[in-house]
Amino acid sequence: NSLVKCLNDQYELISKVIQAIDQNQFQQWIENSIQNIKIPLEDQADDIDNCQQAFQLLQTLTHCSLNKEQNVYLMTILNSTLTQCGSLLTHLPMESSRFSQVVSFVFIFANNILMAKKTQLRSQVVLSLLQCCLHLPMDILFLQHSNICKLVSLLIKHHTATLCKHVPIVETILKLLLQSVITQAKEKQQTEENLIEAARDITKLSAHLIEQCKEDFRSTIVYVLIDYVHLLSKGVFMSPALKKTLNGVAFELFRISGERVEQYSGQISVAERELLKQLHQQFKQYHMFKGAV
C-alpha cells in the first residue's frame, strides 16, 4: 500500500510490482484493503482516511496492466464495492463532521471506475449508483452537482438500456438538482457563479437525455417541468442571468415532452399554469428549432 501510494499514478511501475506477486497474494492484499470500507463508517478521522485510501487503491488498479485472473477478481471486487456505495452513504450520519468529504470521494470513485470499465459493470451496480443520489441533504446535493451530473451522463452513455428502465429515478434526480439550485439561491449561501455553473451542468445532462433516451422519457418528463414551475411560483428572487440559465433546463425538457405539456396544465394552479405557458411560448419562439436540421 505504501509503495503504491508513493508511486501515485506511475501505473507501469505499479503493474510490475503486481506482476511480481502471485494470485493468492494479490487477493489477500485487496481483501485486507477493502476491509477499511466499513458500513457503518465511524465518524473518526483514521477510519475515513483508511476508507478513502481503499477506494483510491481500487481506482489505481483499474489503470494497471493485470493478468486475466487478476482482472476477473478485480472486476468482482469493483462490482461488489460499487454496490455498497449507497449503503455506505445512507448509514453515515449526516451530522458527521466529514460527511461532505465521504460523499465526494465516493462519487469521484464511482465516476472514475465507470469511465475506466464502462459496460463491464453489472446492471444492478448502475441502479445502486443512481440510488446514492436520492438520499443526500439539499446542500450536499448542490455541492456534488458536478459529480452527480457526470455520473448520470456516464450511465446514460454506457448503460442506456438499464437506465431507461428506471426513468422515475433519473427524473427524481433532475427534480432534486433543480430544487437544490433554487434552494441555494433562496438561502443566498452560494455565489452567483456557482449557481449558474450548477444550472449549466443540469442543462447539459438534460441535453444528454435527448440524445440517448428521448422516447423513454417523453411521456413523463413533463412532471419535472411542472415541479420546476412550482418552485418558480414561490417567488424566489433570482438574477436574470441565473433565471435564464435555469430556463435553459426547461427548454431542453420541452424538446423531450413535445406538446404533451399542454395536456397536464389543468393539474396545476392558475399562477403555475401561466408560468408554464410563458416558458413554453419562449421555447417555441426562440429555442424550438435551435440546432435542428
Coordinates of C-alpha atoms in Angstrom, one line a residue:
N1 CA 0.0 0.0 0.0
S2 CA 2.8 2.4 0.9
L3 CA 4.7 1.6 -2.3
V4 CA 1.6 2.1 -4.5
K5 CA 0.9 5.4 -2.7
C6 CA 4.4 6.6 -3.3
L7 CA 4.3 5.6 -7.0
N8 CA 1.0 7.5 -7.2
D9 CA 0.0 7.4 -10.9
Q10 CA 3.1 5.6 -12.2
Y11 CA 0.9 2.7 -13.5
E12 CA 3.6 0.9 -15.4
L13 CA 5.8 0.6 -12.3
I14 CA 2.8 -0.4 -10.1
S15 CA 1.9 -3.1 -12.7
K16 CA 5.4 -4.5 -12.4
V17 CA 5.0 -4.7 -8.6
I18 CA 1.7 -6.5 -9.1
Q19 CA 3.2 -8.9 -11.6
A20 CA 5.8 -9.9 -9.1
I21 CA 3.2 -11.4 -6.7
D22 CA 1.0 -14.5 -7.1
Q23 CA -2.8 -14.6 -7.3
N24 CA -3.3 -15.5 -3.6
Q25 CA -1.1 -12.6 -2.5
F26 CA -2.9 -10.3 -4.8
Q27 CA -6.3 -11.3 -3.5
Q28 CA -5.2 -11.1 0.1
W29 CA -3.8 -7.6 -0.5
I30 CA -7.1 -6.4 -1.9
E31 CA -9.2 -8.1 0.8
N32 CA -7.1 -6.5 3.5
S33 CA -7.5 -3.1 1.9
I34 CA -11.3 -3.2 1.3
Q35 CA -11.9 -4.2 5.0
N36 CA -11.5 -0.4 5.6
I37 CA -14.7 0.2 3.6
K38 CA -16.9 -0.2 6.6
I39 CA -20.6 0.0 6.9
P40 CA -21.4 1.9 9.0
L41 CA -18.3 4.1 8.7
E42 CA -17.4 5.6 12.0
D43 CA -17.0 9.4 12.2
Q44 CA -13.3 9.0 13.0
A45 CA -10.5 10.6 11.0
D46 CA -8.5 7.4 10.8
D47 CA -11.5 5.3 9.7
I48 CA -12.5 7.8 7.0
D49 CA -8.9 8.3 5.7
N50 CA -8.4 4.5 5.5
C51 CA -11.7 4.1 3.7
Q52 CA -10.7 6.8 1.2
Q53 CA -7.3 5.1 0.6
A54 CA -9.0 1.8 -0.1
F55 CA -11.2 3.5 -2.8
Q56 CA -8.0 5.1 -4.2
L57 CA -6.2 1.8 -4.4
L58 CA -9.1 0.2 -6.3
Q59 CA -9.2 3.2 -8.6
T60 CA -5.4 2.9 -9.2
L61 CA -5.6 -0.8 -10.0
T62 CA -8.2 -0.1 -12.8
H63 CA -5.4 1.7 -14.7
C64 CA -2.8 -1.1 -14.3
S65 CA -1.9 -3.9 -16.6
L66 CA -3.2 -7.0 -14.8
N67 CA -3.3 -10.6 -16.0
K68 CA -6.6 -12.2 -16.8
E69 CA -7.1 -13.9 -13.5
Q70 CA -6.3 -10.7 -11.5
N71 CA -8.6 -8.6 -13.7
V72 CA -11.5 -11.0 -13.2
Y73 CA -11.0 -10.9 -9.5
L74 CA -10.7 -7.1 -9.5
M75 CA -14.0 -6.7 -11.5
T76 CA -15.8 -8.8 -8.9
I77 CA -14.4 -6.6 -6.1
L78 CA -15.3 -3.4 -8.1
N79 CA -18.9 -4.5 -8.7
S80 CA -19.3 -5.5 -5.0
T81 CA -17.8 -2.2 -3.7
L82 CA -19.8 0.0 -6.0
T83 CA -23.0 -1.8 -4.9
Q84 CA -22.2 -0.9 -1.3
C85 CA -21.7 2.8 -2.0
G86 CA -25.4 3.6 -1.4
S87 CA -25.4 1.8 1.9
L88 CA -22.1 3.5 2.9
L89 CA -23.7 6.9 2.4
T90 CA -27.1 6.2 3.9
H91 CA -25.5 4.7 7.0
L92 CA -23.1 7.6 7.6
P93 CA -24.7 10.2 9.9
M94 CA -25.5 13.4 8.1
E95 CA -24.2 15.3 11.1
S96 CA -20.8 13.7 10.6
S97 CA -18.1 16.3 10.5
R98 CA -16.7 14.8 7.3
F99 CA -19.9 13.8 5.6
S100 CA -19.3 16.0 2.6
Q101 CA -15.8 14.6 2.2
V102 CA -17.0 11.0 2.1
V103 CA -19.8 11.8 -0.4
S104 CA -17.2 13.5 -2.6
F105 CA -14.7 10.6 -2.7
V106 CA -17.4 8.0 -3.2
F107 CA -18.8 9.8 -6.3
I108 CA -15.3 10.5 -7.6
F109 CA -14.5 6.8 -7.2
A110 CA -17.7 5.8 -9.0
N111 CA -17.2 8.1 -11.9
N112 CA -13.6 7.0 -12.4
I113 CA -14.5 3.3 -12.3
L114 CA -17.3 3.9 -14.7
M115 CA -15.1 5.8 -17.1
A116 CA -12.4 3.0 -16.9
K117 CA -14.7 0.0 -17.1
K118 CA -17.7 1.3 -18.9
T119 CA -20.1 -1.6 -19.8
Q120 CA -18.1 -4.2 -17.8
L121 CA -20.0 -3.2 -14.7
R122 CA -23.1 -5.2 -13.8
S123 CA -26.5 -3.6 -14.4
Q124 CA -27.6 -3.7 -10.7
V125 CA -24.5 -1.7 -9.9
V126 CA -25.8 1.1 -12.2
L127 CA -29.1 1.2 -10.2
S128 CA -27.3 1.3 -6.8
L129 CA -25.2 4.2 -8.0
L130 CA -28.3 6.2 -9.0
Q131 CA -29.9 5.5 -5.7
C132 CA -26.9 7.0 -3.9
C133 CA -28.1 10.4 -5.2
L134 CA -31.6 10.2 -3.8
H135 CA -30.9 10.4 0.0
L136 CA -28.4 13.4 0.1
P137 CA -29.2 16.6 2.0
M138 CA -30.0 19.5 -0.3
D139 CA -26.8 21.4 0.5
I140 CA -24.6 18.3 -0.2
L141 CA -26.6 17.6 -3.4
F142 CA -25.8 21.1 -4.6
L143 CA -22.1 20.8 -3.8
Q144 CA -21.9 17.5 -5.6
H145 CA -24.0 18.6 -8.7
S146 CA -21.0 18.2 -11.0
N147 CA -20.2 14.7 -9.9
I148 CA -23.9 13.7 -9.9
C149 CA -24.5 15.1 -13.4
K150 CA -21.3 13.4 -14.6
L151 CA -22.4 10.1 -13.1
V152 CA -25.8 10.1 -14.7
S153 CA -24.3 11.1 -18.1
L154 CA -21.8 8.3 -17.9
L155 CA -24.7 5.8 -17.1
I156 CA -26.7 7.2 -20.0
K157 CA -23.8 6.6 -22.3
H158 CA -22.6 3.2 -21.2
H159 CA -25.8 1.6 -19.6
T160 CA -28.6 3.2 -21.6
A161 CA -30.9 0.1 -21.5
T162 CA -30.7 -0.2 -17.8
L163 CA -31.1 3.5 -17.2
C164 CA -34.2 3.7 -19.4
K165 CA -35.8 1.0 -17.3
H166 CA -35.6 3.3 -14.3
V167 CA -36.9 6.6 -15.7
P168 CA -38.5 7.7 -12.4
I169 CA -35.2 7.7 -10.5
V170 CA -33.5 9.8 -13.2
E171 CA -36.4 12.3 -13.2
T172 CA -36.3 12.5 -9.4
I173 CA -32.6 13.3 -9.6
L174 CA -33.3 16.1 -12.1
K175 CA -36.0 17.5 -9.8
L176 CA -33.7 17.4 -6.7
L177 CA -30.9 19.1 -8.7
L178 CA -33.2 21.9 -9.8
Q179 CA -34.5 22.2 -6.3
S180 CA -31.0 22.4 -4.8
V181 CA -30.1 25.3 -7.1
I182 CA -33.3 27.2 -6.3
T183 CA -32.9 26.5 -2.5
Q184 CA -29.4 27.8 -2.5
A185 CA -30.5 30.9 -4.4
K186 CA -33.2 31.5 -1.8
E187 CA -30.8 31.0 1.1
K188 CA -28.1 33.1 -0.6
Q189 CA -25.4 30.7 0.6
Q190 CA -23.7 30.3 -2.8
T191 CA -22.1 32.8 -5.2
E192 CA -23.9 33.7 -8.5
E193 CA -21.1 31.9 -10.4
N194 CA -21.6 28.6 -8.6
L195 CA -25.4 28.7 -9.1
I196 CA -25.0 29.4 -12.8
E197 CA -22.4 26.6 -13.1
A198 CA -24.8 24.1 -11.5
A199 CA -27.6 25.2 -13.8
R200 CA -25.4 24.7 -16.8
D201 CA -24.4 21.2 -15.7
I202 CA -28.1 20.3 -15.3
T203 CA -28.8 21.7 -18.8
K204 CA -26.0 19.5 -20.3
L205 CA -27.4 16.5 -18.5
S206 CA -30.9 17.2 -19.9
A207 CA -29.5 17.6 -23.4
H208 CA -27.8 14.2 -23.0
L209 CA -31.2 12.6 -22.2
I210 CA -32.4 13.9 -25.6
E211 CA -29.5 12.3 -27.4
Q212 CA -29.9 8.8 -25.8
C213 CA -33.3 8.3 -24.1
K214 CA -35.8 10.8 -25.6
E215 CA -38.5 8.3 -26.3
D216 CA -38.3 6.6 -22.9
F217 CA -38.7 9.9 -21.1
R218 CA -41.2 11.6 -23.4
S219 CA -44.4 10.7 -21.6
T220 CA -43.3 11.6 -18.0
I221 CA -40.6 14.3 -18.2
V222 CA -43.4 16.9 -18.1
Y223 CA -43.6 16.2 -14.3
V224 CA -40.1 17.6 -13.9
L225 CA -41.2 20.7 -15.7
I226 CA -44.3 21.0 -13.5
D227 CA -42.1 20.6 -10.4
Y228 CA -39.8 23.3 -11.7
V229 CA -42.7 25.7 -12.4
H230 CA -44.0 25.0 -8.9
L231 CA -40.6 26.0 -7.4
L232 CA -40.6 29.2 -9.5
S233 CA -44.1 30.1 -8.4
K234 CA -42.9 30.5 -4.8
G235 CA -41.3 33.9 -5.8
V236 CA -37.7 33.1 -5.0
F237 CA -35.5 36.0 -6.2
M238 CA -33.0 35.0 -8.9
S239 CA -30.8 37.2 -11.0
P240 CA -31.8 37.5 -14.7
A241 CA -28.6 35.5 -15.6
L242 CA -29.4 32.6 -13.3
K243 CA -33.1 32.5 -14.3
K244 CA -32.1 32.5 -18.0
T245 CA -29.6 29.6 -17.4
L246 CA -32.2 27.6 -15.3
N247 CA -34.8 28.2 -18.0
G248 CA -32.4 26.5 -20.4
V249 CA -33.0 23.3 -18.5
A250 CA -36.7 23.7 -19.1
F251 CA -36.2 24.3 -22.8
E252 CA -34.2 21.1 -23.1
L253 CA -37.0 19.2 -21.3
F254 CA -39.6 20.7 -23.7
R255 CA -37.7 19.1 -26.5
I256 CA -38.4 15.7 -24.9
S257 CA -42.0 16.3 -23.9
G258 CA -43.2 18.0 -27.1
E259 CA -46.8 19.2 -26.9
R260 CA -47.6 16.9 -24.0
V261 CA -47.1 19.8 -21.6
E262 CA -50.4 21.3 -22.7
Q263 CA -52.2 18.1 -21.6
Y264 CA -51.1 18.5 -18.0
S265 CA -51.6 22.2 -17.5
G266 CA -55.0 21.6 -15.9
Q267 CA -53.4 19.8 -13.0
I268 CA -51.6 22.9 -11.6
S269 CA -52.6 26.3 -10.1
V270 CA -53.5 29.3 -12.3
A271 CA -50.2 31.0 -11.4
E272 CA -48.2 27.9 -12.2
R273 CA -50.1 27.4 -15.4
E274 CA -49.3 30.9 -16.6
L275 CA -45.6 30.4 -15.8
L276 CA -45.6 27.1 -17.7
K277 CA -47.4 28.8 -20.7
Q278 CA -44.8 31.6 -20.7
L279 CA -41.9 29.2 -20.7
H280 CA -43.4 27.1 -23.4
Q281 CA -44.0 30.2 -25.6
Q282 CA -40.4 31.3 -25.1
F283 CA -39.3 27.8 -26.1
K284 CA -41.4 27.8 -29.2
Q285 CA -40.4 31.3 -30.2
Y286 CA -36.6 31.2 -29.5
H287 CA -35.4 27.6 -28.9
M288 CA -37.6 25.0 -30.6
F289 CA -35.6 24.8 -33.8
K290 CA -32.2 25.6 -32.4
G291 CA -29.7 23.2 -33.9
A292 CA -32.4 21.4 -35.8
V293 CA -31.7 20.3 -39.4

